[in-house]
Amino acid sequence: MVDLLFEWPENAAVGTRIPKERFYSQGSVPAGTKNKFVSEIARITWTHKLSVDTVNVPGLDDLAEIDVFRIDTKDGELSDSVLTAIDKAIPRPIIFEVTRPTAKLGSGNGVIRMAAAHKQLVSGSPKLSRYYSTGWMSLTQKRSALPTAINLQVLYAALIDPLTPVEIQPGESMSEVAERFEAIRRLDREIAALERKIRTERQFNRKVEFRRQLKTKQAQREQQR
């Protein structure tokens, strides 16, 4: 993961405020998530639209636009369920910029971060990975130029790349990256469970077996990085 923000092109600017009721008024959004929209979010703004017309990068049949949303939170809290509701309501990939009030900050803390999930645009409801995020940064953080890309799919992968805790391999799609990261999370849980067993197991033979399994899981995890 790299803490950075992108310099969105001026001609891609939209600047349209979207009422949060648009997302939680739908019957498919659980009541708990609706409450979080109200308690956590102050404002949602569609800030930029990345398309062939605005960034001169060609789209594909299933990906003609990437949107950038800014979410101003009330106190820095923002639940993944809220982001999921927004992502499912918009049939395009979204990069989120999340802000929190400076009045809530201590010395040296940031006020903006970037977040996103990999979105697969399949028929029906989009398929989402878990959400990735940078750390909090200052609003004066120097922004990085958009990555060079031959099409919007490549650009989308490059925008999400700094958020992911694993290195994207050449030719690897974001869905493959998401699957690899989920495999790492699963292996981390299995490794932690084996380490607990080793600490508490009294029988020597069983402890040896747990150590063998632990080495195997650790090797599998290293292969996934």
JSON list of C-alpha atoms in Angstrom, two decimals:
[
{"chain": "A", "resi": 1, "resn": "MET", "atom": "CA", "xyz": [0.00, 0.00, 0.00]},
{"chain": "A", "resi": 2, "resn": "VAL", "atom": "CA", "xyz": [1.23, 3.48, -0.94]},
{"chain": "A", "resi": 3, "resn": "ASP", "atom": "CA", "xyz": [-0.18, 6.70, 0.51]},
{"chain": "A", "resi": 4, "resn": "LEU", "atom": "CA", "xyz": [-0.89, 8.88, -2.50]},
{"chain": "A", "resi": 5, "resn": "LEU", "atom": "CA", "xyz": [-3.58, 10.90, -4.22]},
{"chain": "A", "resi": 6, "resn": "PHE", "atom": "CA", "xyz": [-3.99, 11.34, -7.96]},
{"chain": "A", "resi": 7, "resn": "GLU", "atom": "CA", "xyz": [-4.12, 14.63, -9.86]},
{"chain": "A", "resi": 8, "resn": "TRP", "atom": "CA", "xyz": [-7.44, 14.31, -11.64]},
{"chain": "A", "resi": 9, "resn": "PRO", "atom": "CA", "xyz": [-7.50, 16.22, -14.97]},
{"chain": "A", "resi": 10, "resn": "GLU", "atom": "CA", "xyz": [-9.38, 19.52, -14.94]},
{"chain": "A", "resi": 11, "resn": "ASN", "atom": "CA", "xyz": [-11.40, 18.61, -18.02]},
{"chain": "A", "resi": 12, "resn": "ALA", "atom": "CA", "xyz": [-12.62, 15.48, -16.20]},
{"chain": "A", "resi": 13, "resn": "ALA", "atom": "CA", "xyz": [-14.19, 17.57, -13.42]},
{"chain": "A", "resi": 14, "resn": "VAL", "atom": "CA", "xyz": [-17.92, 17.11, -12.72]},
{"chain": "A", "resi": 15, "resn": "GLY", "atom": "CA", "xyz": [-18.56, 18.67, -9.31]},
{"chain": "A", "resi": 16, "resn": "THR", "atom": "CA", "xyz": [-22.09, 17.36, -8.87]},
{"chain": "A", "resi": 17, "resn": "ARG", "atom": "CA", "xyz": [-23.42, 16.85, -5.36]},
{"chain": "A", "resi": 18, "resn": "ILE", "atom": "CA", "xyz": [-25.43, 13.63, -5.01]},
{"chain": "A", "resi": 19, "resn": "PRO", "atom": "CA", "xyz": [-28.08, 13.42, -2.27]},
{"chain": "A", "resi": 20, "resn": "LYS", "atom": "CA", "xyz": [-27.22, 10.51, 0.00]},
{"chain": "A", "resi": 21, "resn": "GLU", "atom": "CA", "xyz": [-30.92, 9.62, 0.07]},
{"chain": "A", "resi": 22, "resn": "ARG", "atom": "CA", "xyz": [-30.49, 8.45, -3.51]},
{"chain": "A", "resi": 23, "resn": "PHE", "atom": "CA", "xyz": [-28.53, 5.48, -2.23]},
{"chain": "A", "resi": 24, "resn": "TYR", "atom": "CA", "xyz": [-30.33, 4.50, 0.98]},
{"chain": "A", "resi": 25, "resn": "SER", "atom": "CA", "xyz": [-33.90, 5.14, -0.21]},
{"chain": "A", "resi": 26, "resn": "GLN", "atom": "CA", "xyz": [-33.73, 1.92, -2.22]},
{"chain": "A", "resi": 27, "resn": "GLY", "atom": "CA", "xyz": [-35.50, -1.00, -0.60]},
{"chain": "A", "resi": 28, "resn": "SER", "atom": "CA", "xyz": [-32.49, -3.28, -0.98]},
{"chain": "A", "resi": 29, "resn": "VAL", "atom": "CA", "xyz": [-30.38, -1.25, 1.48]},
{"chain": "A", "resi": 30, "resn": "PRO", "atom": "CA", "xyz": [-30.63, -2.62, 5.07]},
{"chain": "A", "resi": 31, "resn": "ALA", "atom": "CA", "xyz": [-31.92, -0.30, 7.79]},
{"chain": "A", "resi": 32, "resn": "GLY", "atom": "CA", "xyz": [-28.57, -0.40, 9.60]},
{"chain": "A", "resi": 33, "resn": "THR", "atom": "CA", "xyz": [-26.77, 0.83, 6.49]},
{"chain": "A", "resi": 34, "resn": "LYS", "atom": "CA", "xyz": [-29.34, 3.61, 6.02]},
{"chain": "A", "resi": 35, "resn": "ASN", "atom": "CA", "xyz": [-28.63, 4.78, 9.56]},
{"chain": "A", "resi": 36, "resn": "LYS", "atom": "CA", "xyz": [-24.90, 4.84, 8.78]},
{"chain": "A", "resi": 37, "resn": "PHE", "atom": "CA", "xyz": [-25.50, 7.03, 5.72]},
{"chain": "A", "resi": 38, "resn": "VAL", "atom": "CA", "xyz": [-27.19, 9.53, 8.02]},
{"chain": "A", "resi": 39, "resn": "SER", "atom": "CA", "xyz": [-24.76, 9.31, 10.94]},
{"chain": "A", "resi": 40, "resn": "GLU", "atom": "CA", "xyz": [-21.47, 9.02, 9.05]},
{"chain": "A", "resi": 41, "resn": "ILE", "atom": "CA", "xyz": [-21.79, 11.11, 5.86]},
{"chain": "A", "resi": 42, "resn": "ALA", "atom": "CA", "xyz": [-22.04, 14.87, 5.54]},
{"chain": "A", "resi": 43, "resn": "ARG", "atom": "CA", "xyz": [-21.83, 15.13, 1.74]},
{"chain": "A", "resi": 44, "resn": "ILE", "atom": "CA", "xyz": [-21.30, 13.02, -1.40]},
{"chain": "A", "resi": 45, "resn": "THR", "atom": "CA", "xyz": [-19.87, 14.70, -4.50]},
{"chain": "A", "resi": 46, "resn": "TRP", "atom": "CA", "xyz": [-19.26, 13.20, -7.93]},
{"chain": "A", "resi": 47, "resn": "THR", "atom": "CA", "xyz": [-16.01, 15.03, -8.60]},
{"chain": "A", "resi": 48, "resn": "HIS", "atom": "CA", "xyz": [-14.58, 13.55, -11.80]},
{"chain": "A", "resi": 49, "resn": "LYS", "atom": "CA", "xyz": [-15.44, 11.34, -14.76]},
{"chain": "A", "resi": 50, "resn": "LEU", "atom": "CA", "xyz": [-12.57, 9.50, -16.47]},
{"chain": "A", "resi": 51, "resn": "SER", "atom": "CA", "xyz": [-13.51, 8.53, -20.02]},
{"chain": "A", "resi": 52, "resn": "VAL", "atom": "CA", "xyz": [-12.10, 8.68, -23.55]},
{"chain": "A", "resi": 53, "resn": "ASP", "atom": "CA", "xyz": [-13.46, 12.23, -23.83]},
{"chain": "A", "resi": 54, "resn": "THR", "atom": "CA", "xyz": [-11.89, 13.50, -20.60]},
{"chain": "A", "resi": 55, "resn": "VAL", "atom": "CA", "xyz": [-8.58, 11.63, -20.28]},
{"chain": "A", "resi": 56, "resn": "ASN", "atom": "CA", "xyz": [-8.05, 10.50, -23.89]},
{"chain": "A", "resi": 57, "resn": "VAL", "atom": "CA", "xyz": [-7.84, 6.85, -22.88]},
{"chain": "A", "resi": 58, "resn": "PRO", "atom": "CA", "xyz": [-10.02, 4.46, -24.89]},
{"chain": "A", "resi": 59, "resn": "GLY", "atom": "CA", "xyz": [-12.69, 2.46, -23.13]},
{"chain": "A", "resi": 60, "resn": "LEU", "atom": "CA", "xyz": [-13.78, -1.12, -23.62]},
{"chain": "A", "resi": 61, "resn": "ASP", "atom": "CA", "xyz": [-17.20, -2.61, -24.29]},
{"chain": "A", "resi": 62, "resn": "ASP", "atom": "CA", "xyz": [-17.77, -3.25, -20.57]},
{"chain": "A", "resi": 63, "resn": "LEU", "atom": "CA", "xyz": [-15.81, -0.27, -19.23]},
{"chain": "A", "resi": 64, "resn": "ALA", "atom": "CA", "xyz": [-16.40, 3.15, -20.78]},
{"chain": "A", "resi": 65, "resn": "GLU", "atom": "CA", "xyz": [-16.03, 5.31, -17.66]},
{"chain": "A", "resi": 66, "resn": "ILE", "atom": "CA", "xyz": [-14.42, 5.45, -14.21]},
{"chain": "A", "resi": 67, "resn": "ASP", "atom": "CA", "xyz": [-15.96, 7.80, -11.64]},
{"chain": "A", "resi": 68, "resn": "VAL", "atom": "CA", "xyz": [-14.35, 9.60, -8.71]},
{"chain": "A", "resi": 69, "resn": "PHE", "atom": "CA", "xyz": [-16.56, 10.30, -5.67]},
{"chain": "A", "resi": 70, "resn": "ARG", "atom": "CA", "xyz": [-15.60, 12.48, -2.71]},
{"chain": "A", "resi": 71, "resn": "ILE", "atom": "CA", "xyz": [-17.26, 11.54, 0.56]},
{"chain": "A", "resi": 72, "resn": "ASP", "atom": "CA", "xyz": [-17.05, 14.11, 3.33]},
{"chain": "A", "resi": 73, "resn": "THR", "atom": "CA", "xyz": [-17.61, 12.28, 6.60]},
{"chain": "A", "resi": 74, "resn": "LYS", "atom": "CA", "xyz": [-18.87, 13.82, 9.81]},
{"chain": "A", "resi": 75, "resn": "ASP", "atom": "CA", "xyz": [-16.14, 12.44, 12.08]},
{"chain": "A", "resi": 76, "resn": "GLY", "atom": "CA", "xyz": [-13.91, 10.18, 9.96]},
{"chain": "A", "resi": 77, "resn": "GLU", "atom": "CA", "xyz": [-15.98, 7.03, 10.38]},
{"chain": "A", "resi": 78, "resn": "LEU", "atom": "CA", "xyz": [-17.13, 5.38, 7.14]},
{"chain": "A", "resi": 79, "resn": "SER", "atom": "CA", "xyz": [-18.44, 1.83, 7.06]},
{"chain": "A", "resi": 80, "resn": "ASP", "atom": "CA", "xyz": [-17.69, -0.53, 4.18]},
{"chain": "A", "resi": 81, "resn": "SER", "atom": "CA", "xyz": [-21.42, -1.27, 3.97]},
{"chain": "A", "resi": 82, "resn": "VAL", "atom": "CA", "xyz": [-22.00, 2.37, 2.99]},
{"chain": "A", "resi": 83, "resn": "LEU", "atom": "CA", "xyz": [-19.37, 2.20, 0.24]},
{"chain": "A", "resi": 84, "resn": "THR", "atom": "CA", "xyz": [-20.88, -1.08, -0.94]},
{"chain": "A", "resi": 85, "resn": "ALA", "atom": "CA", "xyz": [-24.35, 0.48, -1.23]},
{"chain": "A", "resi": 86, "resn": "ILE", "atom": "CA", "xyz": [-22.92, 3.30, -3.35]},
{"chain": "A", "resi": 87, "resn": "ASP", "atom": "CA", "xyz": [-20.88, 0.94, -5.51]},
{"chain": "A", "resi": 88, "resn": "LYS", "atom": "CA", "xyz": [-23.88, -1.31, -6.17]},
{"chain": "A", "resi": 89, "resn": "ALA", "atom": "CA", "xyz": [-26.04, 1.66, -7.15]},
{"chain": "A", "resi": 90, "resn": "ILE", "atom": "CA", "xyz": [-23.56, 2.95, -9.76]},
{"chain": "A", "resi": 91, "resn": "PRO", "atom": "CA", "xyz": [-22.85, 0.57, -12.69]},
{"chain": "A", "resi": 92, "resn": "ARG", "atom": "CA", "xyz": [-19.31, 1.88, -13.16]},
{"chain": "A", "resi": 93, "resn": "PRO", "atom": "CA", "xyz": [-16.03, 1.56, -11.24]},
{"chain": "A", "resi": 94, "resn": "ILE", "atom": "CA", "xyz": [-15.61, 4.17, -8.50]},
{"chain": "A", "resi": 95, "resn": "ILE", "atom": "CA", "xyz": [-12.53, 5.60, -6.81]},
{"chain": "A", "resi": 96, "resn": "PHE", "atom": "CA", "xyz": [-13.45, 7.21, -3.47]},
{"chain": "A", "resi": 97, "resn": "GLU", "atom": "CA", "xyz": [-11.73, 10.13, -1.81]},
{"chain": "A", "resi": 98, "resn": "VAL", "atom": "CA", "xyz": [-12.82, 10.23, 1.85]},
{"chain": "A", "resi": 99, "resn": "THR", "atom": "CA", "xyz": [-12.37, 13.29, 4.07]},
{"chain": "A", "resi": 100, "resn": "ARG", "atom": "CA", "xyz": [-12.82, 13.99, 7.77]},
{"chain": "A", "resi": 101, "resn": "PRO", "atom": "CA", "xyz": [-13.16, 17.32, 9.63]},
{"chain": "A", "resi": 102, "resn": "THR", "atom": "CA", "xyz": [-9.93, 18.94, 10.78]},
{"chain": "A", "resi": 103, "resn": "ALA", "atom": "CA", "xyz": [-11.59, 19.76, 14.11]},
{"chain": "A", "resi": 104, "resn": "LYS", "atom": "CA", "xyz": [-11.49, 16.04, 14.94]},
{"chain": "A", "resi": 105, "resn": "LEU", "atom": "CA", "xyz": [-7.76, 15.74, 14.38]},
{"chain": "A", "resi": 106, "resn": "GLY", "atom": "CA", "xyz": [-4.81, 15.54, 16.68]},
{"chain": "A", "resi": 107, "resn": "SER", "atom": "CA", "xyz": [-1.35, 16.81, 15.83]},
{"chain": "A", "resi": 108, "resn": "GLY", "atom": "CA", "xyz": [0.05, 15.40, 12.59]},
{"chain": "A", "resi": 109, "resn": "ASN", "atom": "CA", "xyz": [-3.05, 13.48, 11.49]},
{"chain": "A", "resi": 110, "resn": "GLY", "atom": "CA", "xyz": [-4.30, 13.63, 7.92]},
{"chain": "A", "resi": 111, "resn": "VAL", "atom": "CA", "xyz": [-7.72, 14.55, 6.63]},
{"chain": "A", "resi": 112, "resn": "ILE", "atom": "CA", "xyz": [-8.09, 12.70, 3.32]},
{"chain": "A", "resi": 113, "resn": "ARG", "atom": "CA", "xyz": [-7.61, 9.15, 2.09]},
{"chain": "A", "resi": 114, "resn": "MET", "atom": "CA", "xyz": [-8.32, 7.19, -1.08]},
{"chain": "A", "resi": 115, "resn": "ALA", "atom": "CA", "xyz": [-10.36, 3.99, -1.03]},
{"chain": "A", "resi": 116, "resn": "ALA", "atom": "CA", "xyz": [-11.80, 1.53, -3.54]},
{"chain": "A", "resi": 117, "resn": "ALA", "atom": "CA", "xyz": [-12.90, -2.02, -4.08]},
{"chain": "A", "resi": 118, "resn": "HIS", "atom": "CA", "xyz": [-12.30, -3.86, -7.33]},
{"chain": "A", "resi": 119, "resn": "LYS", "atom": "CA", "xyz": [-15.65, -3.94, -9.11]},
{"chain": "A", "resi": 120, "resn": "GLN", "atom": "CA", "xyz": [-16.49, -6.61, -11.67]},
{"chain": "A", "resi": 121, "resn": "LEU", "atom": "CA", "xyz": [-19.35, -5.43, -13.88]},
{"chain": "A", "resi": 122, "resn": "VAL", "atom": "CA", "xyz": [-21.36, -8.60, -14.29]},
{"chain": "A", "resi": 123, "resn": "SER", "atom": "CA", "xyz": [-25.05, -8.96, -15.10]},
{"chain": "A", "resi": 124, "resn": "GLY", "atom": "CA", "xyz": [-27.21, -8.07, -12.13]},
{"chain": "A", "resi": 125, "resn": "SER", "atom": "CA", "xyz": [-25.46, -6.77, -9.04]},
{"chain": "A", "resi": 126, "resn": "PRO", "atom": "CA", "xyz": [-21.74, -5.89, -9.46]},
{"chain": "A", "resi": 127, "resn": "LYS", "atom": "CA", "xyz": [-19.24, -8.22, -7.81]},
{"chain": "A", "resi": 128, "resn": "LEU", "atom": "CA", "xyz": [-17.04, -6.36, -5.32]},
{"chain": "A", "resi": 129, "resn": "SER", "atom": "CA", "xyz": [-13.80, -7.28, -3.59]},
{"chain": "A", "resi": 130, "resn": "ARG", "atom": "CA", "xyz": [-13.07, -6.06, -0.07]},
{"chain": "A", "resi": 131, "resn": "TYR", "atom": "CA", "xyz": [-12.24, -2.36, 0.23]},
{"chain": "A", "resi": 132, "resn": "TYR", "atom": "CA", "xyz": [-8.66, -1.16, 0.12]},
{"chain": "A", "resi": 133, "resn": "SER", "atom": "CA", "xyz": [-7.53, 2.21, 1.46]},
{"chain": "A", "resi": 134, "resn": "THR", "atom": "CA", "xyz": [-4.51, 4.44, 1.84]},
{"chain": "A", "resi": 135, "resn": "GLY", "atom": "CA", "xyz": [-3.74, 6.00, 5.19]},
{"chain": "A", "resi": 136, "resn": "TRP", "atom": "CA", "xyz": [-4.94, 9.50, 6.10]},
{"chain": "A", "resi": 137, "resn": "MET", "atom": "CA", "xyz": [-3.03, 12.31, 4.37]},
{"chain": "A", "resi": 138, "resn": "SER", "atom": "CA", "xyz": [-2.94, 16.09, 4.41]},
{"chain": "A", "resi": 139, "resn": "LEU", "atom": "CA", "xyz": [-5.14, 18.02, 1.98]},
{"chain": "A", "resi": 140, "resn": "THR", "atom": "CA", "xyz": [-1.91, 19.66, 0.81]},
{"chain": "A", "resi": 141, "resn": "GLN", "atom": "CA", "xyz": [-0.46, 16.26, -0.15]},
{"chain": "A", "resi": 142, "resn": "LYS", "atom": "CA", "xyz": [1.29, 16.55, -3.53]},
{"chain": "A", "resi": 143, "resn": "ARG", "atom": "CA", "xyz": [-0.82, 14.63, -6.01]},
{"chain": "A", "resi": 144, "resn": "SER", "atom": "CA", "xyz": [0.61, 12.17, -8.53]},
{"chain": "A", "resi": 145, "resn": "ALA", "atom": "CA", "xyz": [-0.06, 12.26, -12.26]},
{"chain": "A", "resi": 146, "resn": "LEU", "atom": "CA", "xyz": [-2.45, 9.68, -13.66]},
{"chain": "A", "resi": 147, "resn": "PRO", "atom": "CA", "xyz": [-0.70, 6.46, -14.71]},
{"chain": "A", "resi": 148, "resn": "THR", "atom": "CA", "xyz": [-0.11, 5.93, -18.41]},
{"chain": "A", "resi": 149, "resn": "ALA", "atom": "CA", "xyz": [-2.56, 3.35, -19.78]},
{"chain": "A", "resi": 150, "resn": "ILE", "atom": "CA", "xyz": [-3.58, 1.92, -23.14]},
{"chain": "A", "resi": 151, "resn": "ASN", "atom": "CA", "xyz": [-7.24, 1.61, -22.10]},
{"chain": "A", "resi": 152, "resn": "LEU", "atom": "CA", "xyz": [-9.53, 2.27, -19.15]},
{"chain": "A", "resi": 153, "resn": "GLN", "atom": "CA", "xyz": [-9.22, -1.28, -17.83]},
{"chain": "A", "resi": 154, "resn": "VAL", "atom": "CA", "xyz": [-5.45, -0.84, -17.51]},
{"chain": "A", "resi": 155, "resn": "LEU", "atom": "CA", "xyz": [-5.97, 2.62, -15.99]},
{"chain": "A", "resi": 156, "resn": "TYR", "atom": "CA", "xyz": [-8.44, 1.21, -13.45]},
{"chain": "A", "resi": 157, "resn": "ALA", "atom": "CA", "xyz": [-5.95, -1.45, -12.37]},
{"chain": "A", "resi": 158, "resn": "ALA", "atom": "CA", "xyz": [-3.21, 1.17, -12.07]},
{"chain": "A", "resi": 159, "resn": "LEU", "atom": "CA", "xyz": [-5.42, 3.43, -9.92]},
{"chain": "A", "resi": 160, "resn": "ILE", "atom": "CA", "xyz": [-6.20, 0.62, -7.49]},
{"chain": "A", "resi": 161, "resn": "ASP", "atom": "CA", "xyz": [-2.67, -0.80, -7.45]},
{"chain": "A", "resi": 162, "resn": "PRO", "atom": "CA", "xyz": [-1.33, 1.62, -4.77]},
{"chain": "A", "resi": 163, "resn": "LEU", "atom": "CA", "xyz": [-4.19, 0.63, -2.45]},
{"chain": "A", "resi": 164, "resn": "THR", "atom": "CA", "xyz": [-3.57, -3.11, -2.47]},
{"chain": "A", "resi": 165, "resn": "PRO", "atom": "CA", "xyz": [-1.28, -4.76, 0.09]},
{"chain": "A", "resi": 166, "resn": "VAL", "atom": "CA", "xyz": [0.11, -7.15, -2.53]},
{"chain": "A", "resi": 167, "resn": "GLU", "atom": "CA", "xyz": [2.19, -6.41, -5.61]},
{"chain": "A", "resi": 168, "resn": "ILE", "atom": "CA", "xyz": [0.34, -6.71, -8.92]},
{"chain": "A", "resi": 169, "resn": "GLN", "atom": "CA", "xyz": [2.16, -9.05, -11.26]},
{"chain": "A", "resi": 170, "resn": "PRO", "atom": "CA", "xyz": [2.58, -8.25, -14.98]},
{"chain": "A", "resi": 171, "resn": "GLY", "atom": "CA", "xyz": [-0.56, -9.20, -16.89]},
{"chain": "A", "resi": 172, "resn": "GLU", "atom": "CA", "xyz": [-2.53, -9.90, -13.70]},
{"chain": "A", "resi": 173, "resn": "SER", "atom": "CA", "xyz": [-6.12, -8.63, -13.61]},
{"chain": "A", "resi": 174, "resn": "MET", "atom": "CA", "xyz": [-7.56, -6.87, -10.57]},
{"chain": "A", "resi": 175, "resn": "SER", "atom": "CA", "xyz": [-9.96, -9.76, -9.98]},
{"chain": "A", "resi": 176, "resn": "GLU", "atom": "CA", "xyz": [-6.95, -12.09, -9.75]},
{"chain": "A", "resi": 177, "resn": "VAL", "atom": "CA", "xyz": [-5.26, -9.67, -7.35]},
{"chain": "A", "resi": 178, "resn": "ALA", "atom": "CA", "xyz": [-8.40, -9.62, -5.18]},
{"chain": "A", "resi": 179, "resn": "GLU", "atom": "CA", "xyz": [-8.51, -13.44, -5.14]},
{"chain": "A", "resi": 180, "resn": "ARG", "atom": "CA", "xyz": [-4.82, -13.58, -4.21]},
{"chain": "A", "resi": 181, "resn": "PHE", "atom": "CA", "xyz": [-5.30, -11.12, -1.37]},
{"chain": "A", "resi": 182, "resn": "GLU", "atom": "CA", "xyz": [-8.26, -13.12, -0.03]},
{"chain": "A", "resi": 183, "resn": "ALA", "atom": "CA", "xyz": [-6.05, -16.22, -0.13]},
{"chain": "A", "resi": 184, "resn": "ILE", "atom": "CA", "xyz": [-3.43, -14.36, 1.94]},
{"chain": "A", "resi": 185, "resn": "ARG", "atom": "CA", "xyz": [-6.05, -13.33, 4.51]},
{"chain": "A", "resi": 186, "resn": "ARG", "atom": "CA", "xyz": [-7.24, -16.95, 4.77]},
{"chain": "A", "resi": 187, "resn": "LEU", "atom": "CA", "xyz": [-3.67, -18.22, 5.19]},
{"chain": "A", "resi": 188, "resn": "ASP", "atom": "CA", "xyz": [-3.00, -15.56, 7.85]},
{"chain": "A", "resi": 189, "resn": "ARG", "atom": "CA", "xyz": [-5.95, -16.88, 9.87]},
{"chain": "A", "resi": 190, "resn": "GLU", "atom": "CA", "xyz": [-4.75, -20.47, 9.46]},
{"chain": "A", "resi": 191, "resn": "ILE", "atom": "CA", "xyz": [-1.17, -19.52, 10.44]},
{"chain": "A", "resi": 192, "resn": "ALA", "atom": "CA", "xyz": [-2.41, -17.69, 13.55]},
{"chain": "A", "resi": 193, "resn": "ALA", "atom": "CA", "xyz": [-4.50, -20.72, 14.55]},
{"chain": "A", "resi": 194, "resn": "LEU", "atom": "CA", "xyz": [-1.54, -23.08, 14.15]},
{"chain": "A", "resi": 195, "resn": "GLU", "atom": "CA", "xyz": [0.72, -20.78, 16.18]},
{"chain": "A", "resi": 196, "resn": "ARG", "atom": "CA", "xyz": [-1.83, -20.84, 19.00]},
{"chain": "A", "resi": 197, "resn": "LYS", "atom": "CA", "xyz": [-1.95, -24.64, 18.87]},
{"chain": "A", "resi": 198, "resn": "ILE", "atom": "CA", "xyz": [1.83, -24.87, 19.03]},
{"chain": "A", "resi": 199, "resn": "ARG", "atom": "CA", "xyz": [1.92, -22.66, 22.11]},
{"chain": "A", "resi": 200, "resn": "THR", "atom": "CA", "xyz": [-0.72, -24.68, 23.96]},
{"chain": "A", "resi": 201, "resn": "GLU", "atom": "CA", "xyz": [-0.10, -28.25, 22.76]},
{"chain": "A", "resi": 202, "resn": "ARG", "atom": "CA", "xyz": [1.66, -30.48, 25.32]},
{"chain": "A", "resi": 203, "resn": "GLN", "atom": "CA", "xyz": [2.09, -33.63, 23.25]},
{"chain": "A", "resi": 204, "resn": "PHE", "atom": "CA", "xyz": [5.44, -33.58, 21.45]},
{"chain": "A", "resi": 205, "resn": "ASN", "atom": "CA", "xyz": [4.29, -35.50, 18.35]},
{"chain": "A", "resi": 206, "resn": "ARG", "atom": "CA", "xyz": [1.29, -33.25, 17.80]},
{"chain": "A", "resi": 207, "resn": "LYS", "atom": "CA", "xyz": [3.44, -30.14, 18.29]},
{"chain": "A", "resi": 208, "resn": "VAL", "atom": "CA", "xyz": [5.86, -31.43, 15.62]},
{"chain": "A", "resi": 209, "resn": "GLU", "atom": "CA", "xyz": [2.94, -31.97, 13.23]},
{"chain": "A", "resi": 210, "resn": "PHE", "atom": "CA", "xyz": [1.58, -28.48, 13.87]},
{"chain": "A", "resi": 211, "resn": "ARG", "atom": "CA", "xyz": [5.03, -27.02, 13.16]},
{"chain": "A", "resi": 212, "resn": "ARG", "atom": "CA", "xyz": [5.15, -28.94, 9.86]},
{"chain": "A", "resi": 213, "resn": "GLN", "atom": "CA", "xyz": [1.74, -27.59, 8.89]},
{"chain": "A", "resi": 214, "resn": "LEU", "atom": "CA", "xyz": [2.82, -24.08, 9.91]},
{"chain": "A", "resi": 215, "resn": "LYS", "atom": "CA", "xyz": [5.87, -24.18, 7.63]},
{"chain": "A", "resi": 216, "resn": "THR", "atom": "CA", "xyz": [3.68, -25.35, 4.75]},
{"chain": "A", "resi": 217, "resn": "LYS", "atom": "CA", "xyz": [1.17, -22.52, 5.28]},
{"chain": "A", "resi": 218, "resn": "GLN", "atom": "CA", "xyz": [3.96, -19.94, 5.60]},
{"chain": "A", "resi": 219, "resn": "ALA", "atom": "CA", "xyz": [5.48, -21.13, 2.32]},
{"chain": "A", "resi": 220, "resn": "GLN", "atom": "CA", "xyz": [2.06, -20.92, 0.62]},
{"chain": "A", "resi": 221, "resn": "ARG", "atom": "CA", "xyz": [1.62, -17.40, 1.92]},
{"chain": "A", "resi": 222, "resn": "GLU", "atom": "CA", "xyz": [5.02, -16.33, 0.62]},
{"chain": "A", "resi": 223, "resn": "GLN", "atom": "CA", "xyz": [4.07, -17.64, -2.83]},
{"chain": "A", "resi": 224, "resn": "GLN", "atom": "CA", "xyz": [0.95, -15.44, -2.85]},
{"chain": "A", "resi": 225, "resn": "ARG", "atom": "CA", "xyz": [2.81, -12.15, -2.23]}
]
